Amino acid sequence: MATLLKAAPISQRIVKDLTYECTQLKEKGLTPHLQVILVGEHPPSVIYTRNKKKFMENMGATCDIHKLPEDISEKDFLEILKGHGSNPKNNGLFVQLPLPSHLSHIDVGQLVPPEKDVDGFHAHNLYSLLSGDKGDNSLLPCTPKGVITMLQEHNVTLEGKKVAIIGRSLIVGKPLTLLMTNHNATVTLCHSRTENLKEVCQNADIIVAAIGKARFLDNSFLNKDKNQILIDVGINHDESGKLCGDIDQASVEDHCALLTPVPGGVGKMTILSLGENLIQATKIQMENSHV
Ligand code: NDP
């Protein structure tokens, strides 16, 4: 039976550290502040932003959600985003995605100042990742950062490991490929056109599923050694509405060594990374203001 890599024990320690960091910053006169922009009432987005606000307040930071109407014009939206970007009170800023269709062509990640880009999507931060950074010199995308933290907390070293990542999105698969490469893993990035996907997975030490298909990966993707590590990024609902990942947990649990649960795995790590990025962003701005 696989050991479950749960986020809860890691979360407790990291939240304690983040709370301490917030207290230290407050003593220097700066309360980390996260500004969120939410357009419309997309139900999952409303829940995500509410959870993020609660998390920030729990660690001692402040967070505002600027709710904008679904039919806001592009001009007004861009003006509001620009205003939040230049407001010195905002240490972190992000726009909750997805945006309504008339705004979805806007690359919001590029319109947030890089030092406030707690989502890690600005070209400056992504270029740092491309250049070999592990997060010391830039704000990392939250989910990839959370996956690395989870592995590190469970003493899984990446150096020399073979990793198969399934899913090449800009928010998960691509940045995670770079980040794991920067940690000296050998990464194969897979997608819907990958041939022999099962064989690629069977040859990997670590498999990351970021596909968006309920229980896609079962034990037929695994080798017989029962020593593989499975990271489930997926957040899906099955036919009966039950929350589940991209990995069929019941099918794989007797065929691998370590497995992240859904819920209680990578999703929770993502929000921890957001908290870490807010503290890092606040410190960067503090240093910049002293130069
Ligand atoms: P996208 O829809 O942007 O990308 C899905 C990827 O999966 C694509 O690259 C696609 O390939 C690939 N794919 C689809 N079908 C197959 C297949 N049959 N075989 C191999 N590859 C396939 O997804 P996201 O990265 O945005 O999200 C993935 C999942 O992770 C979702 O469930 C999402 O909810 C979840 N998620 C969870 C987060 C967390 O915090 N835990 C954060 C972000 C996302 P192609 O490019 O060829 O189309």
mmCIF file of C-alpha atoms and ligand atoms in Angstrom:
data_model
loop_
_atom_site.group_PDB
_atom_site.id
_atom_site.type_symbol
_atom_site.label_atom_id
_atom_site.label_comp_id
_atom_site.label_asym_id
_atom_site.label_seq_id
_atom_site.Cartn_x
_atom_site.Cartn_y
_atom_site.Cartn_z
ATOM 1 C CA MET A 1 0.000 0.000 0.000
ATOM 2 C CA ALA A 2 1.414 3.403 -1.011
ATOM 3 C CA THR A 3 2.242 6.054 1.577
ATOM 4 C CA LEU A 4 0.018 9.093 1.104
ATOM 5 C CA LEU A 5 1.860 12.390 0.682
ATOM 6 C CA LYS A 6 -0.636 14.570 2.534
ATOM 7 C CA ALA A 7 -0.355 18.341 2.573
ATOM 8 C CA ALA A 8 -1.779 18.827 6.088
ATOM 9 C CA PRO A 9 1.381 18.171 8.161
ATOM 10 C CA ILE A 10 3.462 20.318 5.792
ATOM 11 C CA SER A 11 0.805 22.993 5.848
ATOM 12 C CA GLN A 12 0.931 23.309 9.633
ATOM 13 C CA ARG A 13 4.677 24.001 9.620
ATOM 14 C CA ILE A 14 4.607 26.373 6.654
ATOM 15 C CA VAL A 15 1.646 28.359 8.011
ATOM 16 C CA LYS A 16 3.549 28.748 11.298
ATOM 17 C CA ASP A 17 6.601 30.058 9.401
ATOM 18 C CA LEU A 18 4.474 32.399 7.283
ATOM 19 C CA THR A 19 2.696 33.751 10.377
ATOM 20 C CA TYR A 20 6.093 34.462 11.940
ATOM 21 C CA GLU A 21 7.270 36.202 8.750
ATOM 22 C CA CYS A 22 4.103 38.345 8.720
ATOM 23 C CA THR A 23 4.687 39.359 12.334
ATOM 24 C CA GLN A 24 8.284 40.322 11.527
ATOM 25 C CA LEU A 25 7.171 42.432 8.563
ATOM 26 C CA LYS A 26 4.422 44.083 10.612
ATOM 27 C CA GLU A 27 7.026 45.051 13.221
ATOM 28 C CA LYS A 28 8.841 46.846 10.389
ATOM 29 C CA GLY A 29 5.591 48.673 9.576
ATOM 30 C CA LEU A 30 4.489 46.589 6.608
ATOM 31 C CA THR A 31 1.474 44.271 6.626
ATOM 32 C CA PRO A 32 1.637 42.062 3.495
ATOM 33 C CA HIS A 33 -1.417 42.804 1.372
ATOM 34 C CA LEU A 34 -2.837 40.690 -1.419
ATOM 35 C CA GLN A 35 -5.178 42.265 -3.967
ATOM 36 C CA VAL A 36 -7.367 39.908 -5.949
ATOM 37 C CA ILE A 37 -9.499 40.857 -8.951
ATOM 38 C CA LEU A 38 -12.538 38.692 -9.589
ATOM 39 C CA VAL A 39 -14.656 39.280 -12.687
ATOM 40 C CA GLY A 40 -18.149 37.805 -12.653
ATOM 41 C CA GLU A 41 -19.569 35.074 -10.438
ATOM 42 C CA HIS A 42 -18.034 31.871 -11.855
ATOM 43 C CA PRO A 43 -18.827 29.585 -8.851
ATOM 44 C CA PRO A 44 -15.421 27.801 -8.549
ATOM 45 C CA SER A 45 -13.633 31.170 -8.846
ATOM 46 C CA VAL A 46 -15.792 32.633 -6.061
ATOM 47 C CA ILE A 47 -14.825 29.674 -3.826
ATOM 48 C CA TYR A 48 -11.115 29.804 -4.773
ATOM 49 C CA THR A 49 -10.813 33.531 -4.080
ATOM 50 C CA ARG A 50 -12.699 33.190 -0.790
ATOM 51 C CA ASN A 51 -10.352 30.376 0.295
ATOM 52 C CA LYS A 52 -7.286 32.368 -0.667
ATOM 53 C CA LYS A 53 -8.511 35.401 1.315
ATOM 54 C CA LYS A 54 -9.188 33.212 4.347
ATOM 55 C CA PHE A 55 -5.725 31.661 4.098
ATOM 56 C CA MET A 56 -4.000 35.070 3.843
ATOM 57 C CA GLU A 57 -5.891 36.452 6.825
ATOM 58 C CA ASN A 58 -5.154 33.320 8.823
ATOM 59 C CA MET A 59 -1.410 33.863 8.366
ATOM 60 C CA GLY A 60 -1.695 37.535 9.380
ATOM 61 C CA ALA A 61 -1.711 39.200 5.955
ATOM 62 C CA THR A 62 -4.606 41.211 4.542
ATOM 63 C CA CYS A 63 -6.510 40.498 1.352
ATOM 64 C CA ASP A 64 -9.152 42.363 -0.653
ATOM 65 C CA ILE A 65 -11.238 40.867 -3.428
ATOM 66 C CA HIS A 66 -12.239 43.525 -5.973
ATOM 67 C CA LYS A 67 -15.390 42.094 -7.539
ATOM 68 C CA LEU A 68 -16.146 43.366 -11.025
ATOM 69 C CA PRO A 69 -19.299 42.781 -13.053
ATOM 70 C CA GLU A 70 -19.244 40.012 -15.668
ATOM 71 C CA ASP A 71 -19.919 42.548 -18.461
ATOM 72 C CA ILE A 72 -17.239 45.082 -17.490
ATOM 73 C CA SER A 73 -15.683 46.703 -20.566
ATOM 74 C CA GLU A 74 -12.117 45.869 -21.520
ATOM 75 C CA LYS A 75 -11.126 49.515 -21.060
ATOM 76 C CA ASP A 76 -12.485 49.689 -17.497
ATOM 77 C CA PHE A 77 -10.987 46.324 -16.580
ATOM 78 C CA LEU A 78 -7.518 47.342 -17.816
ATOM 79 C CA GLU A 79 -7.716 50.663 -15.985
ATOM 80 C CA ILE A 80 -8.644 48.967 -12.713
ATOM 81 C CA LEU A 81 -5.883 46.383 -13.125
ATOM 82 C CA LYS A 82 -3.338 49.120 -13.844
ATOM 83 C CA GLY A 83 -4.512 51.077 -10.794
ATOM 84 C CA HIS A 84 -4.044 48.078 -8.511
ATOM 85 C CA GLY A 85 -0.635 47.388 -10.053
ATOM 86 C CA SER A 86 0.651 50.864 -9.236
ATOM 87 C CA ASN A 87 -0.919 51.062 -5.769
ATOM 88 C CA PRO A 88 1.974 50.761 -3.276
ATOM 89 C CA LYS A 89 -0.402 49.219 -0.711
ATOM 90 C CA ASN A 90 -0.703 46.085 -2.855
ATOM 91 C CA ASN A 91 2.261 43.764 -2.334
ATOM 92 C CA GLY A 92 0.714 40.927 -4.306
ATOM 93 C CA LEU A 93 -1.800 41.089 -7.138
ATOM 94 C CA PHE A 94 -3.536 38.559 -9.324
ATOM 95 C CA VAL A 95 -6.608 38.225 -11.498
ATOM 96 C CA GLN A 96 -8.634 35.085 -10.805
ATOM 97 C CA LEU A 97 -8.978 33.069 -13.996
ATOM 98 C CA PRO A 98 -10.884 32.238 -16.126
ATOM 99 C CA LEU A 99 -11.986 35.635 -17.357
ATOM 100 C CA PRO A 100 -15.304 36.059 -19.236
ATOM 101 C CA SER A 101 -14.923 35.344 -22.964
ATOM 102 C CA HIS A 102 -14.774 39.023 -24.043
ATOM 103 C CA LEU A 103 -11.681 39.504 -21.809
ATOM 104 C CA SER A 104 -10.068 36.078 -22.156
ATOM 105 C CA HIS A 105 -7.602 37.234 -24.850
ATOM 106 C CA ILE A 106 -5.889 39.535 -22.334
ATOM 107 C CA ASP A 107 -2.620 38.131 -21.010
ATOM 108 C CA VAL A 108 -3.186 39.423 -17.475
ATOM 109 C CA GLY A 109 0.052 37.878 -16.183
ATOM 110 C CA GLN A 110 2.019 40.438 -18.219
ATOM 111 C CA LEU A 111 0.013 43.381 -16.829
ATOM 112 C CA VAL A 112 0.834 42.718 -13.182
ATOM 113 C CA PRO A 113 4.178 44.243 -12.109
ATOM 114 C CA PRO A 114 6.692 41.348 -11.878
ATOM 115 C CA GLU A 115 7.548 42.106 -8.237
ATOM 116 C CA LYS A 116 3.824 41.759 -7.317
ATOM 117 C CA ASP A 117 3.189 38.771 -9.561
ATOM 118 C CA VAL A 118 2.328 36.199 -6.862
ATOM 119 C CA ASP A 119 1.008 33.829 -9.571
ATOM 120 C CA GLY A 120 4.470 33.763 -11.173
ATOM 121 C CA PHE A 121 3.173 34.216 -14.715
ATOM 122 C CA HIS A 122 4.943 37.441 -15.719
ATOM 123 C CA ALA A 123 7.537 37.025 -18.484
ATOM 124 C CA HIS A 124 10.234 38.301 -16.110
ATOM 125 C CA ASN A 125 9.506 35.513 -13.616
ATOM 126 C CA LEU A 126 9.088 32.865 -16.305
ATOM 127 C CA TYR A 127 12.380 33.910 -17.919
ATOM 128 C CA SER A 128 14.106 33.471 -14.583
ATOM 129 C CA LEU A 129 12.738 29.937 -14.458
ATOM 130 C CA LEU A 130 13.953 29.373 -18.008
ATOM 131 C CA SER A 131 17.386 30.624 -16.961
ATOM 132 C CA GLY A 132 17.745 27.992 -14.231
ATOM 133 C CA ASP A 133 16.282 29.715 -11.166
ATOM 134 C CA LYS A 134 14.743 27.580 -8.421
ATOM 135 C CA GLY A 135 12.818 30.488 -6.940
ATOM 136 C CA ASP A 136 15.650 32.373 -5.221
ATOM 137 C CA ASN A 137 15.499 35.228 -7.711
ATOM 138 C CA SER A 138 11.900 35.175 -8.875
ATOM 139 C CA LEU A 139 8.312 34.393 -7.951
ATOM 140 C CA LEU A 140 7.492 30.845 -9.056
ATOM 141 C CA PRO A 141 4.113 29.661 -10.379
ATOM 142 C CA CYS A 142 2.241 28.338 -7.342
ATOM 143 C CA THR A 143 1.331 24.769 -8.309
ATOM 144 C CA PRO A 144 4.813 23.765 -9.564
ATOM 145 C CA LYS A 145 6.346 25.397 -6.491
ATOM 146 C CA GLY A 146 3.915 23.460 -4.263
ATOM 147 C CA VAL A 147 4.816 20.150 -5.920
ATOM 148 C CA ILE A 148 8.534 20.750 -5.281
ATOM 149 C CA THR A 149 7.882 21.747 -1.666
ATOM 150 C CA MET A 150 5.846 18.599 -1.126
ATOM 151 C CA LEU A 151 8.613 16.377 -2.515
ATOM 152 C CA GLN A 152 11.300 18.173 -0.514
ATOM 153 C CA GLU A 153 9.275 17.899 2.705
ATOM 154 C CA HIS A 154 9.104 14.135 2.157
ATOM 155 C CA ASN A 155 12.847 13.962 1.473
ATOM 156 C CA VAL A 156 12.387 13.005 -2.171
ATOM 157 C CA THR A 157 15.436 14.226 -4.083
ATOM 158 C CA LEU A 158 14.963 15.129 -7.726
ATOM 159 C CA GLU A 159 18.583 14.982 -8.818
ATOM 160 C CA GLY A 160 19.038 12.221 -11.393
ATOM 161 C CA LYS A 161 15.389 11.131 -11.249
ATOM 162 C CA LYS A 162 13.369 10.387 -14.382
ATOM 163 C CA VAL A 163 10.102 12.332 -14.330
ATOM 164 C CA ALA A 164 7.101 12.006 -16.648
ATOM 165 C CA ILE A 165 4.789 15.030 -16.533
ATOM 166 C CA ILE A 166 1.462 14.591 -18.316
ATOM 167 C CA GLY A 167 -0.053 17.934 -19.338
ATOM 168 C CA ARG A 168 1.735 20.903 -20.943
ATOM 169 C CA SER A 169 -0.264 23.888 -19.692
ATOM 170 C CA LEU A 170 1.415 27.182 -18.895
ATOM 171 C CA ILE A 171 0.225 27.062 -15.288
ATOM 172 C CA VAL A 172 1.349 23.525 -14.424
ATOM 173 C CA GLY A 173 3.135 21.238 -16.890
ATOM 174 C CA LYS A 174 5.528 23.614 -18.651
ATOM 175 C CA PRO A 175 6.780 25.547 -15.590
ATOM 176 C CA LEU A 176 7.023 22.313 -13.578
ATOM 177 C CA THR A 177 9.160 20.822 -16.361
ATOM 178 C CA LEU A 178 11.560 23.748 -16.068
ATOM 179 C CA LEU A 179 11.560 23.762 -12.281
ATOM 180 C CA MET A 180 12.246 20.031 -12.008
ATOM 181 C CA THR A 181 14.967 20.373 -14.656
ATOM 182 C CA ASN A 182 16.503 23.148 -12.536
ATOM 183 C CA HIS A 183 16.512 20.620 -9.685
ATOM 184 C CA ASN A 184 18.494 18.259 -11.947
ATOM 185 C CA ALA A 185 15.712 15.804 -12.789
ATOM 186 C CA THR A 186 15.416 14.436 -16.341
ATOM 187 C CA VAL A 187 11.927 15.360 -17.452
ATOM 188 C CA THR A 188 9.714 14.060 -20.254
ATOM 189 C CA LEU A 189 6.792 16.414 -20.880
ATOM 190 C CA CYS A 190 3.821 14.475 -22.257
ATOM 191 C CA HIS A 191 0.537 15.600 -23.804
ATOM 192 C CA SER A 192 -2.353 14.356 -25.903
ATOM 193 C CA ARG A 193 -0.103 13.669 -28.922
ATOM 194 C CA THR A 194 2.529 11.743 -26.978
ATOM 195 C CA GLU A 195 3.054 8.275 -28.377
ATOM 196 C CA ASN A 196 3.524 5.305 -26.054
ATOM 197 C CA LEU A 197 2.447 7.308 -23.004
ATOM 198 C CA LYS A 198 2.178 4.191 -20.851
ATOM 199 C CA GLU A 199 5.729 3.180 -21.693
ATOM 200 C CA VAL A 200 7.041 6.666 -20.851
ATOM 201 C CA CYS A 201 5.242 6.489 -17.491
ATOM 202 C CA GLN A 202 6.460 2.954 -16.766
ATOM 203 C CA ASN A 203 10.048 4.167 -17.240
ATOM 204 C CA ALA A 204 9.690 7.103 -14.863
ATOM 205 C CA ASP A 205 10.633 7.339 -11.180
ATOM 206 C CA ILE A 206 8.075 10.107 -10.663
ATOM 207 C CA ILE A 207 4.837 10.654 -12.596
ATOM 208 C CA VAL A 208 2.933 13.946 -12.429
ATOM 209 C CA ALA A 209 -0.633 13.924 -13.774
ATOM 210 C CA ALA A 210 -1.963 17.385 -14.753
ATOM 211 C CA ILE A 211 -4.496 16.463 -17.386
ATOM 212 C CA GLY A 212 -7.949 17.448 -16.159
ATOM 213 C CA LYS A 213 -9.534 14.017 -16.774
ATOM 214 C CA ALA A 214 -11.090 12.217 -13.841
ATOM 215 C CA ARG A 215 -9.115 9.086 -12.812
ATOM 216 C CA PHE A 216 -7.279 8.972 -16.163
ATOM 217 C CA LEU A 217 -4.145 7.238 -14.918
ATOM 218 C CA ASP A 218 -4.566 3.713 -13.545
ATOM 219 C CA ASN A 219 -2.134 0.952 -12.649
ATOM 220 C CA SER A 220 -1.605 -0.023 -16.301
ATOM 221 C CA PHE A 221 0.647 3.100 -16.539
ATOM 222 C CA LEU A 222 2.931 1.816 -13.758
ATOM 223 C CA ASN A 223 5.828 -0.610 -13.731
ATOM 224 C CA LYS A 224 5.868 -3.757 -11.607
ATOM 225 C CA ASP A 225 8.439 -2.513 -9.070
ATOM 226 C CA LYS A 226 5.925 -0.657 -6.882
ATOM 227 C CA ASN A 227 8.535 2.058 -6.238
ATOM 228 C CA GLN A 228 7.174 4.953 -8.310
ATOM 229 C CA ILE A 229 6.052 8.300 -6.892
ATOM 230 C CA LEU A 230 2.729 9.643 -8.191
ATOM 231 C CA ILE A 231 1.766 13.312 -8.002
ATOM 232 C CA ASP A 232 -1.881 14.040 -8.767
ATOM 233 C CA VAL A 233 -2.464 17.669 -9.751
ATOM 234 C CA GLY A 234 -5.944 17.105 -11.182
ATOM 235 C CA ILE A 235 -9.059 18.572 -9.611
ATOM 236 C CA ASN A 236 -12.099 17.046 -11.289
ATOM 237 C CA HIS A 237 -15.596 15.904 -10.531
ATOM 238 C CA ASP A 238 -16.623 12.418 -11.581
ATOM 239 C CA GLU A 239 -20.025 11.437 -13.062
ATOM 240 C CA SER A 240 -21.583 11.436 -9.599
ATOM 241 C CA GLY A 241 -20.156 14.869 -8.777
ATOM 242 C CA LYS A 242 -17.480 13.525 -6.422
ATOM 243 C CA LEU A 243 -14.176 15.420 -6.263
ATOM 244 C CA CYS A 244 -11.319 13.360 -7.685
ATOM 245 C CA GLY A 245 -7.916 13.712 -9.294
ATOM 246 C CA ASP A 246 -6.417 12.602 -12.605
ATOM 247 C CA ILE A 247 -5.171 9.403 -10.976
ATOM 248 C CA ASP A 248 -7.389 6.460 -10.155
ATOM 249 C CA GLN A 249 -6.283 6.236 -6.541
ATOM 250 C CA ALA A 250 -7.966 2.884 -5.846
ATOM 251 C CA SER A 251 -6.311 1.316 -8.891
ATOM 252 C CA VAL A 252 -2.746 2.540 -8.159
ATOM 253 C CA GLU A 253 -2.464 2.489 -4.363
ATOM 254 C CA ASP A 254 -1.076 -1.058 -4.219
ATOM 255 C CA HIS A 255 1.270 -0.483 -7.153
ATOM 256 C CA CYS A 256 3.361 2.570 -6.184
ATOM 257 C CA ALA A 257 5.466 3.838 -3.267
ATOM 258 C CA LEU A 258 4.157 7.375 -2.692
ATOM 259 C CA LEU A 259 0.935 9.006 -3.821
ATOM 260 C CA THR A 260 -0.628 12.443 -3.298
ATOM 261 C CA PRO A 261 -4.326 12.368 -2.326
ATOM 262 C CA VAL A 262 -7.128 14.462 -3.851
ATOM 263 C CA PRO A 263 -8.325 16.425 -1.968
ATOM 264 C CA GLY A 264 -5.636 17.204 0.603
ATOM 265 C CA GLY A 265 -2.609 17.040 -1.719
ATOM 266 C CA VAL A 266 -1.316 19.395 -4.407
ATOM 267 C CA GLY A 267 -4.336 21.744 -4.196
ATOM 268 C CA LYS A 268 -3.483 22.661 -0.628
ATOM 269 C CA MET A 269 0.206 23.065 -1.547
ATOM 270 C CA THR A 270 -0.773 25.581 -4.251
ATOM 271 C CA ILE A 271 -2.363 27.927 -1.736
ATOM 272 C CA LEU A 272 0.645 27.589 0.581
ATOM 273 C CA SER A 273 2.858 28.658 -2.331
ATOM 274 C CA LEU A 274 0.656 31.707 -2.845
ATOM 275 C CA GLY A 275 1.236 32.657 0.807
ATOM 276 C CA GLU A 276 4.985 32.139 0.394
ATOM 277 C CA ASN A 277 4.987 34.236 -2.780
ATOM 278 C CA LEU A 278 3.160 37.078 -1.026
ATOM 279 C CA ILE A 279 5.830 37.189 1.694
ATOM 280 C CA GLN A 280 8.617 36.971 -0.898
ATOM 281 C CA ALA A 281 6.980 39.737 -2.982
ATOM 282 C CA THR A 282 6.618 41.979 0.078
ATOM 283 C CA LYS A 283 10.300 41.506 0.916
ATOM 284 C CA ILE A 284 11.385 42.241 -2.670
ATOM 285 C CA GLN A 285 9.393 45.503 -2.597
ATOM 286 C CA MET A 286 10.833 46.423 0.795
ATOM 287 C CA GLU A 287 14.376 45.895 -0.503
ATOM 288 C CA ASN A 288 13.639 47.847 -3.695
ATOM 289 C CA SER A 289 12.309 50.801 -1.682
ATOM 290 C CA HIS A 290 15.584 50.926 0.266
ATOM 291 C CA VAL A 291 17.806 50.987 -2.818
HETATM 292 P P1 NDP B 1 -5.166 22.085 -19.344
HETATM 293 O O1 NDP B 1 -6.532 21.709 -19.776
HETATM 294 O O2 NDP B 1 -4.661 23.452 -19.643
HETATM 295 O O3 NDP B 1 -4.131 21.029 -19.965
HETATM 296 C C1 NDP B 1 -4.385 19.668 -19.965
HETATM 297 C C2 NDP B 1 -3.205 18.965 -20.557
HETATM 298 O O4 NDP B 1 -3.469 17.569 -20.528
HETATM 299 C C3 NDP B 1 -2.919 19.351 -22.006
HETATM 300 O O5 NDP B 1 -1.540 19.579 -22.184
HETATM 301 C C4 NDP B 1 -3.388 18.132 -22.804
HETATM 302 O O6 NDP B 1 -2.625 17.880 -23.961
HETATM 303 C C5 NDP B 1 -3.131 17.026 -21.795
HETATM 304 N N1 NDP B 1 -3.983 15.872 -22.085
HETATM 305 C C6 NDP B 1 -5.335 15.864 -22.260
HETATM 306 N N2 NDP B 1 -5.740 14.612 -22.557
HETATM 307 C C7 NDP B 1 -4.637 13.844 -22.592
HETATM 308 C C8 NDP B 1 -4.399 12.478 -22.861
HETATM 309 N N3 NDP B 1 -5.403 11.644 -23.180
HETATM 310 N N4 NDP B 1 -3.145 12.021 -22.807
HETATM 311 C C9 NDP B 1 -2.119 12.840 -22.494
HETATM 312 N N5 NDP B 1 -2.276 14.154 -22.232
HETATM 313 C C10 NDP B 1 -3.517 14.649 -22.288
HETATM 314 O O7 NDP B 1 -5.089 21.739 -17.824
HETATM 315 P P2 NDP B 1 -4.432 22.463 -16.545
HETATM 316 O O8 NDP B 1 -2.959 22.267 -16.533
HETATM 317 O O9 NDP B 1 -4.973 23.823 -16.404
HETATM 318 O O10 NDP B 1 -5.096 21.571 -15.406
HETATM 319 C C11 NDP B 1 -4.925 20.178 -15.341
HETATM 320 C C12 NDP B 1 -5.643 19.654 -14.127
HETATM 321 O O11 NDP B 1 -5.033 20.185 -12.963
HETATM 322 C C13 NDP B 1 -7.117 20.064 -14.020
HETATM 323 O O12 NDP B 1 -7.839 19.020 -13.395
HETATM 324 C C14 NDP B 1 -7.090 21.277 -13.127
HETATM 325 O O13 NDP B 1 -8.306 21.480 -12.440
HETATM 326 C C15 NDP B 1 -5.993 20.894 -12.182
HETATM 327 N N6 NDP B 1 -5.293 22.002 -11.539
HETATM 328 C C16 NDP B 1 -5.035 21.862 -10.219
HETATM 329 C C17 NDP B 1 -4.329 22.804 -9.544
HETATM 330 C C18 NDP B 1 -4.029 22.574 -8.109
HETATM 331 O O14 NDP B 1 -3.749 23.508 -7.400
HETATM 332 N N7 NDP B 1 -4.050 21.313 -7.655
HETATM 333 C C19 NDP B 1 -3.881 24.042 -10.184
HETATM 334 C C20 NDP B 1 -4.132 24.072 -11.609
HETATM 335 C C21 NDP B 1 -4.830 23.081 -12.250
HETATM 336 P P3 NDP B 1 -2.641 18.907 -25.235
HETATM 337 O O15 NDP B 1 -1.792 20.059 -24.822
HETATM 338 O O16 NDP B 1 -2.046 18.106 -26.313
HETATM 339 O O17 NDP B 1 -4.070 19.281 -25.466
#
